PDB file of C-alpha atoms in Angstrom:
ATOM      1  CA  MET A   1      -5.095-154.804 -86.731  1.00  0.00           C
ATOM      2  CA  ASN A   2      -4.664-158.130 -84.939  1.00  0.00           C
ATOM      3  CA  LYS A   3      -1.863-156.611 -82.852  1.00  0.00           C
ATOM      4  CA  THR A   4      -4.107-153.720 -81.768  1.00  0.00           C
ATOM      5  CA  LYS A   5      -6.899-156.146 -80.899  1.00  0.00           C
ATOM      6  CA  GLY A   6      -4.469-158.271 -78.883  1.00  0.00           C
ATOM      7  CA  ILE A   7      -3.281-155.252 -76.905  1.00  0.00           C
ATOM      8  CA  LYS A   8      -6.896-154.301 -76.171  1.00  0.00           C
ATOM      9  CA  ILE A   9      -7.677-157.822 -74.928  1.00  0.00           C
ATOM     10  CA  LEU A  10      -4.550-157.793 -72.749  1.00  0.00           C
ATOM     11  CA  LYS A  11      -5.577-154.453 -71.228  1.00  0.00           C
ATOM     12  CA  ASN A  12      -9.037-155.841 -70.471  1.00  0.00           C
ATOM     13  CA  ILE A  13      -7.504-158.892 -68.804  1.00  0.00           C
ATOM     14  CA  ILE A  14      -5.171-156.746 -66.680  1.00  0.00           C
ATOM     15  CA  PHE A  15      -8.072-154.461 -65.744  1.00  0.00           C
ATOM     16  CA  ALA A  16     -10.221-157.460 -64.748  1.00  0.00           C
ATOM     17  CA  ILE A  17      -7.375-158.837 -62.612  1.00  0.00           C
ATOM     18  CA  LEU A  18      -6.977-155.473 -60.868  1.00  0.00           C
ATOM     19  CA  ILE A  19     -10.708-155.253 -60.180  1.00  0.00           C
ATOM     20  CA  PHE A  20     -10.690-158.810 -58.825  1.00  0.00           C
ATOM     21  CA  PHE A  21      -7.701-158.002 -56.596  1.00  0.00           C
ATOM     22  CA  ILE A  22      -9.389-154.845 -55.252  1.00  0.00           C
ATOM     23  CA  VAL A  23     -12.616-156.749 -54.527  1.00  0.00           C
ATOM     24  CA  VAL A  24     -10.740-159.543 -52.720  1.00  0.00           C
ATOM     25  CA  VAL A  25      -8.769-157.049 -50.602  1.00  0.00           C
ATOM     26  CA  GLY A  26     -11.992-155.191 -49.800  1.00  0.00           C
ATOM     27  CA  ILE A  27     -13.711-158.403 -48.685  1.00  0.00           C
ATOM     28  CA  ILE A  28     -10.739-159.365 -46.501  1.00  0.00           C
ATOM     29  CA  LEU A  29     -10.690-155.936 -44.846  1.00  0.00           C
ATOM     30  CA  PHE A  30     -14.463-156.038 -44.306  1.00  0.00           C
ATOM     31  CA  ILE A  31     -14.337-159.493 -42.711  1.00  0.00           C
ATOM     32  CA  ASN A  32     -11.410-158.385 -40.545  1.00  0.00           C
ATOM     33  CA  LEU A  33     -13.451-155.446 -39.251  1.00  0.00           C
ATOM     34  CA  LEU A  34     -16.393-157.732 -38.489  1.00  0.00           C
ATOM     35  CA  VAL A  35     -14.414-160.205 -36.402  1.00  0.00           C
ATOM     36  CA  ARG A  36     -12.385-157.647 -34.453  1.00  0.00           C
ATOM     37  CA  PRO A  37     -13.633-156.413 -31.055  1.00  0.00           C
ATOM     38  CA  THR A  38     -14.878-152.847 -30.783  1.00  0.00           C
ATOM     39  CA  ALA A  39     -11.947-150.426 -30.652  1.00  0.00           C
ATOM     40  CA  GLU A  40     -11.319-148.739 -27.296  1.00  0.00           C
ATOM     41  CA  HIS A  41     -11.961-145.237 -28.671  1.00  0.00           C
ATOM     42  CA  LYS A  42     -15.413-146.370 -29.853  1.00  0.00           C
ATOM     43  CA  ARG A  43     -16.492-147.936 -26.566  1.00  0.00           C
ATOM     44  CA  ASN A  44     -17.594-144.901 -24.580  1.00  0.00           C
ATOM     45  CA  ILE A  45     -19.276-142.378 -26.859  1.00  0.00           C
ATOM     46  CA  SER A  46     -21.466-139.534 -25.629  1.00  0.00           C
ATOM     47  CA  LYS A  47     -23.674-137.285 -27.732  1.00  0.00           C
ATOM     48  CA  THR A  48     -23.509-134.717 -24.924  1.00  0.00           C
ATOM     49  CA  ASN A  49     -20.893-133.173 -22.637  1.00  0.00           C
ATOM     50  CA  ALA A  50     -21.746-135.748 -19.948  1.00  0.00           C
ATOM     51  CA  LYS A  51     -20.910-139.434 -19.692  1.00  0.00           C
ATOM     52  CA  ILE A  52     -20.335-142.253 -17.223  1.00  0.00           C
ATOM     53  CA  ILE A  53     -17.385-144.516 -16.530  1.00  0.00           C
ATOM     54  CA  VAL A  54     -18.140-148.081 -15.452  1.00  0.00           C
ATOM     55  CA  ASP A  55     -15.633-150.040 -13.373  1.00  0.00           C
ATOM     56  CA  ILE A  56     -16.033-153.771 -12.903  1.00  0.00           C
ATOM     57  CA  ASN A  57     -14.284-156.039 -10.436  1.00  0.00           C
ATOM     58  CA  ASP A  58     -12.086-158.675 -12.043  1.00  0.00           C
ATOM     59  CA  LYS A  59     -12.698-157.212 -15.488  1.00  0.00           C
ATOM     60  CA  SER A  60     -10.520-157.975 -18.469  1.00  0.00           C
ATOM     61  CA  LYS A  61      -7.767-155.441 -19.017  1.00  0.00           C
ATOM     62  CA  THR A  62      -8.680-155.317 -22.692  1.00  0.00           C
ATOM     63  CA  ARG A  63     -12.471-155.067 -22.343  1.00  0.00           C
ATOM     64  CA  THR A  64     -14.627-152.277 -21.012  1.00  0.00           C
ATOM     65  CA  PRO A  65     -18.385-151.862 -21.501  1.00  0.00           C
ATOM     66  CA  ILE A  66     -19.619-150.309 -24.731  1.00  0.00           C
ATOM     67  CA  ILE A  67     -21.491-147.214 -23.514  1.00  0.00           C
ATOM     68  CA  ARG A  68     -23.699-144.721 -25.337  1.00  0.00           C
ATOM     69  CA  THR A  69     -24.926-141.514 -23.650  1.00  0.00           C
ATOM     70  CA  TYR A  70     -27.735-139.170 -24.726  1.00  0.00           C
ATOM     71  CA  LYS A  71     -29.915-136.465 -23.291  1.00  0.00           C
ATOM     72  CA  GLU A  72     -32.947-138.291 -21.921  1.00  0.00           C
ATOM     73  CA  GLU A  73     -35.395-136.036 -23.773  1.00  0.00           C
ATOM     74  CA  GLU A  74     -33.665-136.812 -27.071  1.00  0.00           C
ATOM     75  CA  TYR A  75     -33.437-140.545 -26.338  1.00  0.00           C
ATOM     76  CA  LYS A  76     -37.178-140.801 -25.674  1.00  0.00           C
ATOM     77  CA  LYS A  77     -37.854-139.463 -29.182  1.00  0.00           C
ATOM     78  CA  PHE A  78     -35.790-142.168 -30.898  1.00  0.00           C
ATOM     79  CA  SER A  79     -37.661-144.634 -33.093  1.00  0.00           C
ATOM     80  CA  LYS A  80     -37.870-148.313 -32.120  1.00  0.00           C
ATOM     81  CA  ASP A  81     -35.498-149.091 -34.967  1.00  0.00           C
ATOM     82  CA  LYS A  82     -32.868-146.650 -33.679  1.00  0.00           C
ATOM     83  CA  ILE A  83     -33.207-148.013 -30.129  1.00  0.00           C
ATOM     84  CA  ARG A  84     -32.738-151.512 -31.545  1.00  0.00           C
ATOM     85  CA  ARG A  85     -29.576-150.408 -33.364  1.00  0.00           C
ATOM     86  CA  ILE A  86     -28.189-148.856 -30.170  1.00  0.00           C
ATOM     87  CA  LYS A  87     -28.859-152.104 -28.311  1.00  0.00           C
ATOM     88  CA  GLY A  88     -27.070-153.948 -31.077  1.00  0.00           C
ATOM     89  CA  VAL A  89     -24.010-151.707 -30.747  1.00  0.00           C
ATOM     90  CA  ILE A  90     -23.706-152.028 -26.966  1.00  0.00           C
ATOM     91  CA  SER A  91     -24.030-155.825 -27.196  1.00  0.00           C
ATOM     92  CA  GLY A  92     -20.689-155.944 -29.026  1.00  0.00           C
ATOM     93  CA  LYS A  93     -19.470-157.057 -32.431  1.00  0.00           C
ATOM     94  CA  VAL A  94     -18.058-160.485 -31.597  1.00  0.00           C
ATOM     95  CA  GLU A  95     -18.142-163.010 -28.772  1.00  0.00           C
ATOM     96  CA  GLY A  96     -16.177-161.692 -25.808  1.00  0.00           C
ATOM     97  CA  ASP A  97     -16.504-158.058 -26.911  1.00  0.00           C
ATOM     98  CA  ILE A  98     -18.198-157.025 -23.673  1.00  0.00           C
ATOM     99  CA  PRO A  99     -17.000-157.830 -20.139  1.00  0.00           C
ATOM    100  CA  ALA A 100     -18.637-160.242 -17.743  1.00  0.00           C
ATOM    101  CA  VAL A 101     -19.492-159.564 -14.122  1.00  0.00           C
ATOM    102  CA  HIS A 102     -18.800-162.552 -11.884  1.00  0.00           C
ATOM    103  CA  LEU A 103     -21.632-163.058  -9.414  1.00  0.00           C
ATOM    104  CA  LYS A 104     -19.320-164.241  -6.673  1.00  0.00           C
ATOM    105  CA  GLY A 105     -18.236-162.472  -3.509  1.00  0.00           C
ATOM    106  CA  ASP A 106     -17.811-158.744  -4.048  1.00  0.00           C
ATOM    107  CA  LYS A 107     -17.122-159.193  -7.759  1.00  0.00           C
ATOM    108  CA  ASP A 108     -20.814-158.713  -8.516  1.00  0.00           C
ATOM    109  CA  ILE A 109     -20.655-154.976  -7.832  1.00  0.00           C
ATOM    110  CA  ILE A 110     -20.304-152.398 -10.601  1.00  0.00           C
ATOM    111  CA  TYR A 111     -19.008-148.904  -9.845  1.00  0.00           C
ATOM    112  CA  ILE A 112     -20.176-145.876 -11.791  1.00  0.00           C
ATOM    113  CA  SER A 113     -18.531-142.451 -12.022  1.00  0.00           C
ATOM    114  CA  PHE A 114     -20.159-139.409 -13.598  1.00  0.00           C
ATOM    115  CA  ILE A 115     -18.259-137.015 -15.843  1.00  0.00           C
ATOM    116  CA  LYS A 116     -19.203-133.642 -17.314  1.00  0.00           C
ATOM    117  CA  ASP A 117     -16.887-131.488 -19.399  1.00  0.00           C
ATOM    118  CA  GLU A 118     -14.133-134.025 -18.640  1.00  0.00           C
ATOM    119  CA  GLU A 119     -14.438-133.463 -14.883  1.00  0.00           C
ATOM    120  CA  LYS A 120     -15.805-135.889 -12.307  1.00  0.00           C
ATOM    121  CA  ILE A 121     -19.057-134.619 -10.812  1.00  0.00           C
ATOM    122  CA  VAL A 122     -21.863-135.621  -8.447  1.00  0.00           C
ATOM    123  CA  PRO A 123     -25.358-135.849  -9.995  1.00  0.00           C
ATOM    124  CA  ASP A 124     -28.162-133.658  -8.685  1.00  0.00           C
ATOM    125  CA  TYR A 125     -30.040-136.692  -7.352  1.00  0.00           C
ATOM    126  CA  ILE A 126     -29.368-140.386  -6.717  1.00  0.00           C
ATOM    127  CA  PRO A 127     -29.160-141.919 -10.224  1.00  0.00           C
ATOM    128  CA  GLU A 128     -31.657-144.589 -11.253  1.00  0.00           C
ATOM    129  CA  ILE A 129     -30.725-147.909 -12.813  1.00  0.00           C
ATOM    130  CA  GLU A 130     -32.864-149.955 -15.178  1.00  0.00           C
ATOM    131  CA  ILE A 131     -31.846-153.513 -16.056  1.00  0.00           C
ATOM    132  CA  GLU A 132     -33.422-155.171 -19.072  1.00  0.00           C
ATOM    133  CA  ILE A 133     -33.279-158.966 -19.022  1.00  0.00           C
ATOM    134  CA  PRO A 134     -34.080-160.768 -22.297  1.00  0.00           C
ATOM    135  CA  GLU A 135     -37.021-163.145 -21.951  1.00  0.00           C
ATOM    136  CA  ASP A 136     -35.297-165.903 -23.922  1.00  0.00           C
ATOM    137  CA  GLU A 137     -31.963-166.708 -22.298  1.00  0.00           C
ATOM    138  CA  VAL A 138     -30.797-168.657 -25.378  1.00  0.00           C
ATOM    139  CA  SER A 139     -31.713-165.898 -27.815  1.00  0.00           C
ATOM    140  CA  THR A 140     -29.110-165.308 -30.516  1.00  0.00           C
ATOM    141  CA  ALA A 141     -30.244-161.677 -30.703  1.00  0.00           C
ATOM    142  CA  PRO A 142     -30.050-160.459 -27.085  1.00  0.00           C
ATOM    143  CA  TYR A 143     -31.100-156.945 -28.045  1.00  0.00           C
ATOM    144  CA  SER A 144     -34.481-158.148 -29.404  1.00  0.00           C
ATOM    145  CA  THR A 145     -36.222-157.843 -26.053  1.00  0.00           C
ATOM    146  CA  GLU A 146     -39.812-156.776 -26.631  1.00  0.00           C
ATOM    147  CA  ASN A 147     -40.977-159.050 -23.792  1.00  0.00           C
ATOM    148  CA  ALA A 148     -37.972-158.470 -21.569  1.00  0.00           C
ATOM    149  CA  LYS A 149     -38.113-158.351 -17.796  1.00  0.00           C
ATOM    150  CA  ILE A 150     -37.306-154.888 -16.411  1.00  0.00           C
ATOM    151  CA  ILE A 151     -35.681-154.281 -13.018  1.00  0.00           C
ATOM    152  CA  LYS A 152     -35.813-150.692 -11.701  1.00  0.00           C
ATOM    153  CA  ASP A 153     -33.800-149.448  -8.747  1.00  0.00           C
ATOM    154  CA  LYS A 154     -31.460-146.698  -7.537  1.00  0.00           C
ATOM    155  CA  LEU A 155     -27.686-146.732  -7.319  1.00  0.00           C
ATOM    156  CA  LYS A 156     -26.079-146.992  -3.904  1.00  0.00           C
ATOM    157  CA  ASN A 157     -24.244-143.861  -2.823  1.00  0.00           C
ATOM    158  CA  GLU A 158     -21.389-143.965  -0.325  1.00  0.00           C
ATOM    159  CA  ASP A 159     -19.485-140.694   0.062  1.00  0.00           C
ATOM    160  CA  GLY A 160     -20.173-139.722  -3.538  1.00  0.00           C
ATOM    161  CA  LYS A 161     -19.199-143.141  -4.896  1.00  0.00           C
ATOM    162  CA  TYR A 162     -21.980-144.895  -6.768  1.00  0.00           C
ATOM    163  CA  SER A 163     -22.343-148.640  -7.082  1.00  0.00           C
ATOM    164  CA  TYR A 164     -24.842-151.407  -7.736  1.00  0.00           C
ATOM    165  CA  LYS A 165     -24.860-155.079  -6.798  1.00  0.00           C
ATOM    166  CA  LEU A 166     -25.946-157.244  -9.722  1.00  0.00           C
ATOM    167  CA  LYS A 167     -27.842-160.497  -9.271  1.00  0.00           C
ATOM    168  CA  ARG A 168     -28.960-163.547 -11.171  1.00  0.00           C
ATOM    169  CA  TYR A 169     -32.345-162.474 -12.532  1.00  0.00           C
ATOM    170  CA  ARG A 170     -33.482-165.845 -13.869  1.00  0.00           C
ATOM    171  CA  THR A 171     -34.147-169.177 -12.200  1.00  0.00           C
ATOM    172  CA  GLN A 172     -30.920-171.161 -12.306  1.00  0.00           C
ATOM    173  CA  TYR A 173     -31.254-174.694 -13.649  1.00  0.00           C
ATOM    174  CA  GLU A 174     -27.694-175.241 -14.836  1.00  0.00           C
ATOM    175  CA  LYS A 175     -24.408-175.308 -12.921  1.00  0.00           C
ATOM    176  CA  TYR A 176     -22.787-172.547 -14.976  1.00  0.00           C
ATOM    177  CA  PHE A 177     -24.477-169.686 -16.766  1.00  0.00           C
ATOM    178  CA  MET A 178     -23.669-166.521 -18.659  1.00  0.00           C
ATOM    179  CA  HIS A 179     -26.521-164.160 -19.397  1.00  0.00           C
ATOM    180  CA  TYR A 180     -26.659-160.830 -21.164  1.00  0.00           C
ATOM    181  CA  ASN A 181     -28.232-157.761 -19.535  1.00  0.00           C
ATOM    182  CA  ILE A 182     -28.938-154.313 -20.957  1.00  0.00           C
ATOM    183  CA  ILE A 183     -28.348-151.578 -18.391  1.00  0.00           C
ATOM    184  CA  ARG A 184     -29.575-147.992 -18.463  1.00  0.00           C
ATOM    185  CA  ILE A 185     -28.492-145.303 -16.000  1.00  0.00           C
ATOM    186  CA  TYR A 186     -30.728-142.236 -15.634  1.00  0.00           C
ATOM    187  CA  TYR A 187     -29.210-139.180 -13.973  1.00  0.00           C
ATOM    188  CA  GLU A 188     -29.484-135.413 -13.734  1.00  0.00           C
ATOM    189  CA  VAL A 189     -26.632-132.909 -13.840  1.00  0.00           C
ATOM    190  CA  ASP A 190     -27.186-129.153 -13.510  1.00  0.00           C
ATOM    191  CA  GLY A 191     -30.879-129.609 -14.222  1.00  0.00           C
ATOM    192  CA  GLU A 192     -30.333-131.638 -17.426  1.00  0.00           C
ATOM    193  CA  ARG A 193     -31.453-135.282 -17.611  1.00  0.00           C
ATOM    194  CA  TYR A 194     -29.216-137.889 -19.266  1.00  0.00           C
ATOM    195  CA  ILE A 195     -29.294-141.585 -20.040  1.00  0.00           C
ATOM    196  CA  SER A 196     -26.269-143.843 -20.442  1.00  0.00           C
ATOM    197  CA  THR A 197     -26.800-147.392 -21.665  1.00  0.00           C
ATOM    198  CA  PHE A 198     -24.463-150.379 -21.913  1.00  0.00           C
ATOM    199  CA  GLY A 199     -24.485-154.164 -21.982  1.00  0.00           C
ATOM    200  CA  LEU A 200     -22.932-156.601 -19.508  1.00  0.00           C
ATOM    201  CA  ASN A 201     -22.753-160.347 -19.232  1.00  0.00           C
ATOM    202  CA  ALA A 202     -23.375-161.885 -15.811  1.00  0.00           C
ATOM    203  CA  THR A 203     -21.844-165.246 -14.968  1.00  0.00           C
ATOM    204  CA  ASN A 204     -20.919-167.577 -12.127  1.00  0.00           C
ATOM    205  CA  ALA A 205     -18.291-169.378 -14.187  1.00  0.00           C
ATOM    206  CA  ASP A 206     -14.563-169.039 -13.648  1.00  0.00           C
ATOM    207  CA  ASP A 207     -12.122-169.071 -16.545  1.00  0.00           C
ATOM    208  CA  GLY A 208     -11.967-172.506 -18.110  1.00  0.00           C
ATOM    209  CA  ALA A 209     -15.340-173.642 -16.747  1.00  0.00           C
ATOM    210  CA  ASN A 210     -17.089-176.316 -18.804  1.00  0.00           C
ATOM    211  CA  PHE A 211     -20.548-174.971 -19.664  1.00  0.00           C
ATOM    212  CA  LEU A 212     -21.542-178.414 -20.970  1.00  0.00           C
ATOM    213  CA  ARG A 213     -21.494-179.751 -17.416  1.00  0.00           C
ATOM    214  CA  THR A 214     -24.993-178.795 -16.350  1.00  0.00           C
ATOM    215  CA  LYS A 215     -25.316-180.763 -13.114  1.00  0.00           C
ATOM    216  CA  HIS A 216     -24.596-179.083  -9.769  1.00  0.00           C
TER     217      HIS A 216
END
């Protein structure tokens, strides 16, 4: 009887160790997913047969914007909570997950190509751009922008190539800055309206710049 009881206790101990091991492995995998940048195949996702490609001067070879594309009619029906989640996705998972546009020389220009059914196309009309600038530049949640400043404009078109020159949209008090902007591109293809949205940092700092040095 004692032998049977001992075997049962041993089985329970082994089972508990296995459960503990599985939980620990699960936690490690979960943390690893949280701290890793967004995978390349998850960066440009469209819920339609249309999408945009964003090219940035001096961009990192390993970072491209995180873009989400929807039909405009569908997007306008999304709840505030869903819009907030989309903004959270395009802002990246970890620091450095989204590229930065350097507001120096011609590096402050972004180039946008339009794709439908995997072929490059020209929109029906000049696409519109909407830039959402968070009110609080030190906000830890850049996608919580109920009181954000909104800039509306049109893309520049030169021989079917679309571009836009970004600017510093806040008063600059410090020597170096890096601010987050939410960008939305509205365009029409074959009579259908679409919206593509992504996040970009804008900075005047070169690699290795000391952001603690605030004096000009």
